[in-house]
Coordinates of C-alpha atoms in Angstrom, one line a residue:
X207 CA -63.4 -17.3 -31.3
X208 CA -61.0 -20.3 -30.7
X209 CA -58.4 -18.9 -33.2
X210 CA -58.7 -15.3 -30.9
X211 CA -58.0 -16.6 -28.2
X212 CA -55.0 -19.3 -29.3
X213 CA -53.5 -16.3 -30.8
X214 CA -53.7 -14.3 -27.6
X215 CA -51.9 -17.2 -25.7
X216 CA -49.3 -17.6 -28.3
X217 CA -48.3 -14.2 -27.8
X218 CA -48.6 -14.2 -24.4
X219 CA -46.6 -17.3 -23.7
X220 CA -44.4 -15.0 -26.6
X221 CA -43.9 -11.9 -24.5
X222 CA -42.9 -13.9 -21.5
X223 CA -40.1 -15.6 -23.1
X224 CA -39.0 -12.3 -24.0
X225 CA -39.4 -10.9 -20.4
X226 CA -38.7 -13.3 -18.4
X227 CA -35.2 -13.6 -19.1
X228 CA -35.0 -9.7 -18.3
X229 CA -36.6 -10.8 -15.2
X230 CA -34.5 -13.7 -12.9
X231 CA -30.7 -14.4 -13.8
X232 CA -30.4 -17.9 -14.7
X233 CA -26.8 -19.1 -13.5
X234 CA -25.5 -20.7 -17.1
X235 CA -26.0 -24.9 -17.7
X236 CA -24.0 -26.4 -15.4
X237 CA -22.7 -23.7 -13.5
X238 CA -23.2 -24.4 -9.5
X239 CA -23.0 -21.0 -6.7
X240 CA -20.0 -21.9 -4.7
X241 CA -19.3 -21.1 -0.9
X242 CA -16.9 -17.4 0.1
X243 CA -15.5 -20.0 2.5
X244 CA -12.8 -18.6 5.6
X245 CA -11.3 -20.9 8.4
X246 CA -11.7 -18.1 12.0
X247 CA -9.5 -19.2 15.4
X248 CA -12.2 -18.1 18.1
X249 CA -10.1 -17.6 20.7
X250 CA -7.7 -15.0 19.0
X251 CA -8.1 -11.3 20.0
X252 CA -11.1 -9.4 19.3
X253 CA -14.5 -8.2 20.3
X254 CA -16.3 -11.2 20.8
X255 CA -15.7 -14.1 23.1
X256 CA -12.5 -16.4 23.1
X257 CA -15.1 -19.0 21.8
X258 CA -17.4 -16.3 19.6
X259 CA -16.7 -14.7 15.7
X260 CA -18.3 -12.0 14.1
X261 CA -19.0 -11.5 10.3
X262 CA -18.2 -8.2 9.8
X263 CA -20.7 -6.8 7.2
X264 CA -20.8 -3.1 5.4
X265 CA -23.8 -0.7 6.6
X266 CA -24.0 0.9 3.1
X267 CA -24.7 -2.4 1.5
X268 CA -27.7 -5.1 1.7
X269 CA -27.4 -9.0 2.6
X270 CA -29.1 -11.9 2.7
X271 CA -27.0 -15.0 3.2
X272 CA -26.8 -17.8 4.9
X273 CA -23.7 -19.1 6.9
X274 CA -22.3 -22.5 7.8
X275 CA -20.5 -21.9 10.5
X276 CA -18.3 -25.2 10.6
X277 CA -19.9 -26.9 13.7
X278 CA -22.8 -28.8 12.3
X279 CA -25.4 -25.7 12.8
X280 CA -26.0 -22.6 10.4
X281 CA -28.3 -19.5 9.8
X282 CA -30.5 -18.2 6.7
X283 CA -31.6 -14.7 5.5
X284 CA -28.8 -12.9 7.7
X285 CA -29.1 -9.3 6.7
X286 CA -26.1 -7.6 8.8
X287 CA -23.3 -8.8 10.9
X288 CA -24.0 -11.9 12.6
X289 CA -22.0 -13.2 15.7
X290 CA -22.0 -17.0 16.2
X291 CA -21.4 -18.9 19.6
X292 CA -19.4 -22.3 19.3
X293 CA -19.3 -24.5 21.8
X294 CA -16.1 -24.5 22.9
X295 CA -13.0 -22.5 20.9
X296 CA -11.2 -23.7 17.8
X297 CA -10.4 -23.3 15.0
X298 CA -13.5 -23.8 12.1
X299 CA -14.0 -23.6 8.8
X300 CA -16.7 -20.9 7.8
X301 CA -19.1 -21.2 4.9
X302 CA -20.8 -17.6 3.4
X303 CA -23.8 -18.2 0.1
X304 CA -26.2 -16.0 -1.3
X305 CA -26.1 -12.2 -1.0
X306 CA -23.0 -11.0 0.5
X307 CA -21.8 -8.2 -1.8
X308 CA -18.6 -7.3 0.4
X309 CA -17.0 -8.1 3.8
X310 CA -15.4 -5.4 5.5
X311 CA -13.4 -5.8 8.6
X312 CA -11.9 -1.7 7.9
X313 CA -9.2 -2.2 10.5
X314 CA -11.8 -3.3 13.7
X315 CA -14.0 -6.1 15.2
X316 CA -12.5 -9.5 14.9
X317 CA -9.8 -9.0 12.7
X318 CA -7.2 -10.7 14.3
X319 CA -9.9 -14.1 14.2
X320 CA -10.1 -15.0 10.6
X321 CA -6.7 -16.9 9.1
X322 CA -7.4 -17.9 6.3
X323 CA -9.1 -17.5 2.7
X324 CA -9.9 -21.0 1.4
X325 CA -12.0 -20.1 -1.7
X326 CA -13.8 -17.2 -2.8
X327 CA -16.6 -18.9 -4.1
X328 CA -18.9 -17.6 -6.9
X329 CA -19.9 -14.3 -5.0
X330 CA -20.0 -11.5 -7.3
X331 CA -18.4 -8.6 -4.9
X332 CA -19.7 -5.4 -5.2
X333 CA -16.4 -3.9 -3.7
X334 CA -13.0 -4.5 -2.0
X335 CA -12.4 -1.5 0.2
X336 CA -11.0 -2.2 3.7
X337 CA -12.6 -5.6 3.4
X338 CA -9.2 -7.1 5.4
X339 CA -7.8 -4.0 6.7
X340 CA -5.6 -5.1 9.8
X341 CA -6.5 -8.5 9.6
X342 CA -2.7 -9.6 10.7
X343 CA -3.0 -13.2 10.8
X344 CA -4.6 -13.7 7.0
X345 CA -3.3 -15.7 4.4
X346 CA -5.3 -16.8 0.9
X347 CA -5.0 -20.6 0.3
X348 CA -7.7 -19.9 -2.5
X349 CA -6.9 -21.4 -5.7
X350 CA -10.2 -19.8 -7.5
X351 CA -9.6 -15.5 -8.0
X352 CA -12.8 -13.3 -6.8
X353 CA -15.3 -12.4 -9.2
X354 CA -14.2 -8.7 -9.2
X355 CA -16.8 -7.6 -12.5
X356 CA -18.3 -4.8 -10.3
X357 CA -15.5 -3.6 -7.9
X358 CA -14.3 -0.1 -8.9
X359 CA -12.0 -0.1 -5.2
X360 CA -9.4 -2.0 -3.7
X361 CA -8.3 0.6 -1.4
X362 CA -7.2 -0.1 1.8
X363 CA -7.8 -3.9 1.0
X364 CA -5.2 -5.5 2.9
X365 CA -3.8 -2.9 4.5
X366 CA -1.3 -3.8 7.6
X367 CA -2.3 -7.7 6.6
X368 CA 1.2 -8.4 8.5
X369 CA 0.7 -12.0 7.1
X370 CA -0.7 -12.0 3.9
X371 CA 2.7 -13.6 0.9
X372 CA 0.5 -13.7 -1.6
X373 CA -2.7 -15.0 -3.6
X374 CA -3.7 -12.9 -5.8
X375 CA -1.8 -13.6 -8.5
X376 CA -5.0 -14.5 -10.9
X377 CA -6.7 -11.8 -10.0
X378 CA -8.6 -10.1 -13.1
X379 CA -8.7 -6.3 -11.8
X380 CA -9.2 -4.8 -14.9
X381 CA -11.7 -2.7 -13.9
X382 CA -10.3 -1.7 -10.7
X383 CA -9.8 2.1 -10.4
X384 CA -8.5 2.6 -7.1
X385 CA -5.1 0.7 -5.4
X386 CA -4.8 3.4 -2.9
X387 CA -3.2 1.7 0.8
X388 CA -4.2 -1.7 -1.0
X389 CA -1.0 -3.2 0.3
X390 CA 0.5 -0.5 2.6
X391 CA 2.0 -1.9 5.8
X392 CA 1.7 -5.4 4.1
X393 CA 5.4 -6.3 5.5
X394 CA 5.8 -10.0 3.8
X395 CA 3.6 -9.4 0.8
X396 CA 5.7 -10.1 -2.5
X397 CA 3.1 -12.0 -4.3
X398 CA 3.8 -11.7 -8.6
X399 CA 1.3 -9.4 -10.1
X400 CA 2.8 -8.5 -13.1
X401 CA 0.4 -9.3 -14.4
X402 CA -2.2 -7.4 -13.6
X403 CA -4.3 -5.6 -16.4
X404 CA -3.9 -2.7 -14.0
X405 CA -5.4 -0.2 -17.7
X406 CA -8.0 1.2 -15.4
X407 CA -6.0 1.9 -12.6
X408 CA -6.3 5.9 -11.5
X409 CA -4.7 5.8 -8.6
X410 CA -2.1 3.7 -6.7
X411 CA -1.2 6.1 -3.5
X412 CA 0.4 4.3 -1.4
X413 CA -0.4 1.1 -2.4
X414 CA 3.0 -0.9 -1.7
X415 CA 4.0 1.5 1.7
X416 CA 5.9 0.0 4.1
X417 CA 5.6 -3.2 2.1
X418 CA 9.1 -4.1 3.0
X419 CA 9.3 -7.5 1.4
X420 CA 7.7 -6.2 -1.9
X421 CA 10.2 -6.2 -5.1
X422 CA 8.0 -7.3 -8.3
X423 CA 8.7 -6.4 -11.4
X424 CA 5.8 -5.0 -12.8
X425 CA 7.4 -2.5 -15.3
X426 CA 4.6 -3.8 -18.1
X427 CA 1.8 -2.6 -15.9
X428 CA -0.4 -0.5 -18.2
X429 CA -0.5 3.5 -16.5
X430 CA -1.9 4.8 -19.1
X431 CA -4.7 5.8 -16.9
X432 CA -2.6 6.7 -14.0
X433 CA -3.2 9.8 -12.2
X434 CA -1.8 9.7 -8.6
X435 CA 0.4 7.3 -7.8
X436 CA 1.8 9.5 -4.4
X437 CA 3.6 7.6 -1.7
X438 CA 3.2 4.6 -3.9
X439 CA 6.7 2.6 -2.2
X440 CA 7.0 4.8 0.9
X441 CA 8.8 2.0 2.9
X442 CA 9.2 0.0 0.5
X443 CA 12.4 -1.1 1.5
X444 CA 12.9 -4.3 -0.6
X445 CA 12.0 -2.5 -4.2
X446 CA 14.3 -1.8 -6.9
X447 CA 12.6 -2.2 -10.2
X448 CA 13.0 -0.1 -13.0
X449 CA 9.8 1.8 -14.2
X450 CA 11.9 4.2 -16.2
X451 CA 9.1 2.9 -18.6
X452 CA 6.0 3.5 -17.6
X453 CA 3.5 6.0 -19.3
X454 CA 3.0 8.4 -17.1
X455 CA 1.2 10.9 -19.6
X456 CA -2.0 11.9 -17.0
X457 CA 0.2 11.1 -14.1
X458 CA -0.1 14.4 -12.0
X459 CA 1.7 13.2 -8.5
X460 CA 4.4 11.3 -7.8
X461 CA 5.4 13.4 -4.4
X462 CA 7.3 10.8 -1.9
X463 CA 6.8 8.1 -4.5
X464 CA 10.1 6.9 -3.7
X465 CA 10.3 8.1 -0.6
X466 CA 12.4 6.1 2.0
X467 CA 12.8 2.8 -0.3
X468 CA 15.9 1.9 1.0
X469 CA 17.2 0.0 -1.7
X470 CA 15.8 1.5 -4.5
X471 CA 18.6 2.5 -7.3
X472 CA 16.6 2.9 -10.7
X473 CA 17.2 6.3 -13.1
X474 CA 13.4 7.6 -13.8
X475 CA 15.7 9.6 -16.9
X476 CA 12.2 8.7 -19.3
X477 CA 9.9 10.3 -16.7
X478 CA 8.4 13.5 -18.3
X479 CA 9.2 15.0 -15.1
X480 CA 8.7 18.9 -16.2
X481 CA 5.4 17.8 -16.6
X482 CA 4.3 16.3 -13.4
X483 CA 2.8 18.9 -10.8
X484 CA 3.7 17.3 -7.7
X485 CA 6.8 16.0 -7.3
X486 CA 7.6 16.8 -3.8
X487 CA 9.9 14.7 -2.0
X488 CA 10.4 12.1 -4.8
X489 CA 13.0 10.8 -3.5
X490 CA 13.3 11.8 0.0
X491 CA 15.4 9.8 2.4
X492 CA 16.4 7.2 -0.7
X493 CA 19.7 7.0 -2.9
X494 CA 20.7 6.5 -5.8
X495 CA 23.5 4.7 -7.4
X496 CA 26.2 8.1 -8.6
X497 CA 25.9 6.5 -11.9
X498 CA 22.0 6.1 -12.3
X499 CA 21.7 9.7 -10.6
X500 CA 24.5 11.4 -13.4
X501 CA 22.9 9.1 -16.2
X502 CA 19.0 11.3 -15.7
X503 CA 20.9 14.2 -15.0
X504 CA 22.6 14.1 -18.4
X505 CA 19.2 12.7 -19.7
X506 CA 17.5 15.4 -18.1
X507 CA 19.6 18.3 -18.9
X508 CA 19.3 17.0 -22.9
X509 CA 15.5 16.5 -22.9
X510 CA 13.4 18.7 -20.9
X511 CA 12.3 22.2 -21.3
X512 CA 10.4 23.0 -18.2
X513 CA 11.9 25.6 -15.9
X514 CA 11.5 26.3 -12.4
X515 CA 11.6 22.2 -11.2
X516 CA 11.9 22.0 -7.5
X517 CA 13.5 18.3 -7.5
X518 CA 14.5 16.0 -4.6
X519 CA 16.9 13.8 -5.2
X520 CA 17.1 12.8 -1.1
X521 CA 21.6 11.7 -0.3
X522 CA 21.8 10.5 -4.1
X523 CA 25.5 12.3 -5.2
X524 CA 26.6 13.8 -8.8
X525 CA 29.9 13.3 -10.3
X526 CA 30.3 13.1 -14.5
X527 CA 27.4 14.5 -14.6
X528 CA 28.3 17.9 -12.9
X529 CA 27.9 20.6 -16.0
X530 CA 23.6 18.9 -16.6
X531 CA 23.0 19.8 -13.5
X532 CA 24.2 23.0 -13.5
X533 CA 22.7 23.5 -17.4
X534 CA 19.6 22.8 -14.9
X535 CA 20.2 24.7 -12.2
X536 CA 21.9 27.7 -14.0
X537 CA 19.3 27.7 -17.9
X538 CA 16.2 26.1 -16.6
X539 CA 16.0 27.6 -13.2
X540 CA 15.9 24.4 -11.5
X541 CA 16.4 23.9 -7.2
X542 CA 18.1 20.2 -7.1
X543 CA 18.1 18.8 -3.4
X544 CA 20.5 16.0 -3.5
X545 CA 23.7 14.5 -1.6
X546 CA 26.0 16.9 -3.3
X547 CA 29.1 15.8 -5.8
X548 CA 31.2 12.9 -5.3
X549 CA 35.0 14.8 -6.4
X550 CA 36.2 11.8 -4.6
X551 CA 35.6 8.0 -5.8
X552 CA 33.5 9.0 -8.2
X553 CA 30.4 6.9 -7.2
X554 CA 33.2 4.0 -7.0
X555 CA 32.6 3.5 -3.2
X556 CA 29.5 2.8 -1.7
X557 CA 28.1 1.2 1.9
X558 CA 25.1 -0.2 2.8
X559 CA 24.0 -3.2 5.1
X560 CA 24.4 -6.8 4.9
X561 CA 21.1 -7.5 5.2
X562 CA 18.0 -5.2 5.7
X563 CA 18.0 -4.1 9.2
X564 CA 15.1 -4.5 11.5
X565 CA 14.5 -2.3 14.3
X566 CA 11.4 -2.1 16.5
X567 CA 10.2 0.1 18.6
X568 CA 11.1 0.0 22.6
X569 CA 14.0 -2.3 21.8
X570 CA 16.8 -1.3 24.1
X571 CA 19.8 1.0 23.6
X572 CA 22.8 -0.8 22.0
X573 CA 20.6 -2.9 19.7
X574 CA 21.8 -4.4 17.0
X575 CA 21.0 -2.3 13.8
X576 CA 23.1 -4.5 11.3
X577 CA 25.8 -5.0 10.1
X578 CA 27.0 -2.9 7.1
X579 CA 29.5 -3.6 4.2
X580 CA 32.1 -1.5 1.9
X581 CA 30.8 -2.5 -1.9
X582 CA 33.9 -1.0 -4.2
X583 CA 35.2 -1.2 -7.5
X584 CA 38.5 0.6 -6.8
X585 CA 40.1 -2.5 -5.0
X586 CA 41.4 -0.6 -1.8
X587 CA 40.8 -1.3 1.8
X588 CA 38.7 1.1 3.8
X589 CA 37.9 1.8 7.3
X590 CA 34.3 3.1 8.3
X591 CA 33.0 5.2 11.1
X592 CA 30.6 7.7 12.0
X593 CA 30.2 11.0 10.9
X594 CA 32.1 13.5 12.8
X595 CA 30.0 15.8 15.1
X596 CA 27.6 13.2 15.1
X597 CA 25.2 15.0 12.5
X598 CA 21.1 14.6 12.7
X599 CA 20.1 11.3 12.9
X600 CA 23.6 9.9 13.5
X601 CA 23.9 10.9 16.9
X602 CA 21.0 8.1 17.9
X603 CA 23.7 5.3 16.7
X604 CA 27.3 4.4 17.2
X605 CA 29.7 1.6 15.2
X606 CA 31.7 -1.6 16.3
X607 CA 33.6 -3.5 13.9
X608 CA 31.2 -2.5 11.5
X609 CA 28.1 -3.2 13.2
X610 CA 25.5 -0.4 14.3
X611 CA 24.2 -0.2 17.1
X612 CA 21.7 1.7 18.4
X613 CA 22.7 4.5 21.1
X614 CA 18.8 4.8 23.0
X615 CA 15.6 3.3 22.8
X616 CA 13.0 4.6 20.5
X617 CA 9.8 5.1 20.6
X618 CA 7.4 4.8 17.1
X619 CA 4.8 7.8 18.4
X620 CA 7.5 10.6 18.9
X621 CA 9.8 9.8 16.6
X622 CA 13.3 11.8 16.8
X623 CA 14.5 11.6 13.2
X624 CA 14.9 15.3 11.3
X625 CA 12.5 14.2 9.3
X626 CA 9.8 13.3 11.8
X627 CA 9.0 10.0 9.9
X628 CA 10.6 7.3 11.8
X629 CA 13.1 6.6 9.4
X630 CA 16.8 7.4 11.0
X631 CA 19.3 8.6 8.1
X632 CA 23.0 8.1 9.6
X633 CA 25.9 9.5 7.8
X634 CA 28.9 7.1 7.3
X635 CA 32.7 8.3 6.7
X636 CA 34.4 5.8 4.4
X637 CA 38.4 6.5 4.5
X638 CA 40.7 4.5 1.9
X639 CA 43.6 2.2 4.1
X640 CA 46.3 3.3 1.6
X641 CA 45.1 7.0 0.4
X642 CA 43.5 8.7 3.1
X643 CA 40.7 9.7 1.3
X644 CA 37.3 9.6 2.8
X645 CA 33.9 10.7 1.7
X646 CA 30.9 10.7 3.6
X647 CA 27.9 8.3 2.7
X648 CA 24.4 7.8 4.6
X649 CA 22.4 4.6 5.1
X650 CA 19.0 4.4 6.2
X651 CA 17.0 2.8 9.3
X652 CA 13.6 2.7 9.9
X653 CA 12.0 2.1 12.9
X654 CA 8.8 -0.2 13.1
X655 CA 5.5 0.2 15.1
X656 CA 5.1 -2.9 17.4
X657 CA 1.6 -4.1 17.1
X658 CA -1.3 -2.7 18.3
X659 CA -3.9 -5.0 20.1
X660 CA -6.2 -2.7 20.9
X661 CA -9.9 -3.4 19.3
X662 CA -11.6 -0.4 17.8
X663 CA -14.9 0.2 19.6
X664 CA -18.1 0.4 17.8
X665 CA -19.7 -1.9 14.6
X666 CA -19.2 -5.7 15.9
X667 CA -20.3 -5.6 19.9
X668 CA -18.9 -8.2 22.3
X669 CA -21.9 -10.6 21.4
X670 CA -22.7 -11.7 24.4
X671 CA -26.1 -13.7 23.2
X672 CA -26.2 -17.0 21.5
X673 CA -25.8 -18.1 18.4
X674 CA -26.5 -16.1 15.5
X675 CA -26.8 -13.1 16.9
X676 CA -28.0 -10.1 14.6
X677 CA -25.6 -7.1 14.8
X678 CA -26.4 -3.6 13.7
X679 CA -24.2 -1.7 11.1
X680 CA -24.1 1.5 12.1
X681 CA -20.3 1.8 12.0
X682 CA -19.0 3.4 9.1
X683 CA -15.1 3.6 8.5
X684 CA -12.4 5.5 10.8
X685 CA -10.6 7.8 8.1
X686 CA -6.9 6.5 7.9
X687 CA -5.3 8.0 5.2
X688 CA -2.4 9.1 5.8
X689 CA -0.7 12.1 4.8
X690 CA 2.7 13.7 4.2
X691 CA 3.5 17.0 5.8
X692 CA 4.0 20.1 3.4
X693 CA 1.7 18.9 0.7
X694 CA -0.3 20.4 -1.8
X695 CA -3.2 19.7 -4.4
X696 CA -6.6 18.0 -3.6
X697 CA -6.6 14.3 -4.1
X698 CA -10.1 12.6 -4.5
X699 CA -9.0 9.3 -2.6
X700 CA -10.8 6.1 -4.7
X701 CA -10.9 8.0 -8.3
X702 CA -7.2 9.2 -8.2
X703 CA -8.5 12.2 -9.5
X704 CA -7.1 15.9 -8.3
X705 CA -7.2 19.2 -9.0
X706 CA -5.1 21.5 -6.5
X707 CA -5.6 22.8 -4.2
X708 CA -2.7 25.0 -2.1
X709 CA -2.0 23.9 1.3
X710 CA -4.7 21.4 2.3
X711 CA -5.0 17.7 0.8
X712 CA -8.6 16.0 1.0
X713 CA -10.2 12.8 0.3
X714 CA -13.1 11.9 -1.9
X715 CA -14.6 8.6 -1.0
X716 CA -17.7 7.5 -3.4
X717 CA -19.9 4.9 -1.5
X718 CA -23.2 3.6 -2.4
X719 CA -24.6 6.9 -0.6
X720 CA -22.6 9.3 -3.0
X721 CA -20.1 11.7 -2.8
X722 CA -18.3 12.2 0.9
X723 CA -16.3 15.0 1.2
X724 CA -13.7 14.4 4.1
X725 CA -10.9 16.7 4.9
X726 CA -7.6 15.1 5.7
X727 CA -4.4 15.6 8.4
X728 CA -1.8 18.1 6.8
X729 CA 0.8 15.5 9.1
X730 CA 1.6 12.3 7.8
X731 CA -0.4 9.6 10.2
X732 CA 1.7 6.6 10.0
X733 CA 0.4 2.9 10.0
X734 CA -0.4 1.0 13.5

């Protein structure tokens, strides 16, 4: 009997030894849980009082966290959003530990009060979607990187985080699929993210749209799974890196990809452009140099067999590739929109701003946009003027001693430009002082939106209670996905998968509730 009892006890311990590791997650020996640390300025604009801050959460997640407020007080077992009241306004360091799967400003709440991420800590994040969207004062000083092992989407993560410059260089994004709008409107962002492992990336839709400072060499990214690159560099006015070697074998949408990317001047001759379903307005508002455009047309005329391609080259002009262009149009039935032939200087003369213009809405008429300079390889003097009859967008501007000035004030919400996207294509006539020969070129002037200080209602309340007020979490993220006009196709925003559906775009977002179908607006909604 004793022997049987001993055997049973041994078997029980053996069974427990097998089962317990599957029940409890044991930290590796020596590992210490570290908190998520941020800094906040309480009297910046927000939905709470000037001596309060609110921690925003996502209602789809489960929370059980402890927060140390930086004033000697803390709250434990917090299950949702929470407001803290300080004795006086100021800047405080906040530490969060425990079960806190994601932070979720989503363009609302106290988005202007958070100043920095000091440390990501050991928290395993579930999603980065809309995490710091609209956090206009945010910078990242953390030396560590967030644990993104479980994360599939970083969509909207830093959209309109206008103070963000970097701090994401060492992130491991190997498992992330969705990057749509991640840095859209982050006007100062220019981190070297060339080393990111993008092998799982499916959607980079509008990823750097209006990220005016971004110009990093990301030619080495693994894009073998990429499907949707629509608007990726829309209005990214500094970007000028070659993406000619990207693997685009699965890409179906590059609409608006370089639209209004003023500095972009790279050939995409290696792209199998005829195999990409949606290519509308690919370079609309942009201008390749004549040499780059010539090279692209020559290569495509040799390698392309697709027929009836509709290709928008913006204001790019051709010279030596006239026969190649004719072949694409007359033999393959292509419809090409571009700036026409440069039979005068054959690309030897161009005009550009000395530095990128920075024009904001509501600036008074007569405001300086920037100084123009003629770039010539022909060794002659040139005069410049606004094109005769002030075609299209040009009528709103005037030239004086190579300086371009506005003739009126612009309202961002009611654009006057021909494309209605707040980018004005100004026609400049370049004339040789020695021969009198002239050509017309275009420069691009974007009108920026002024800061919108209105906070979205809902989600995080005003917090009239005392320290540690727990708030409701019923507010879901507002739909803020912009879509270009005259678009076609059906886009799954979170995964980048799409199927053709003429006339309408849909965004399909993945949440913990399942698949939620959201109709997207036809008109391109600009960023706030």
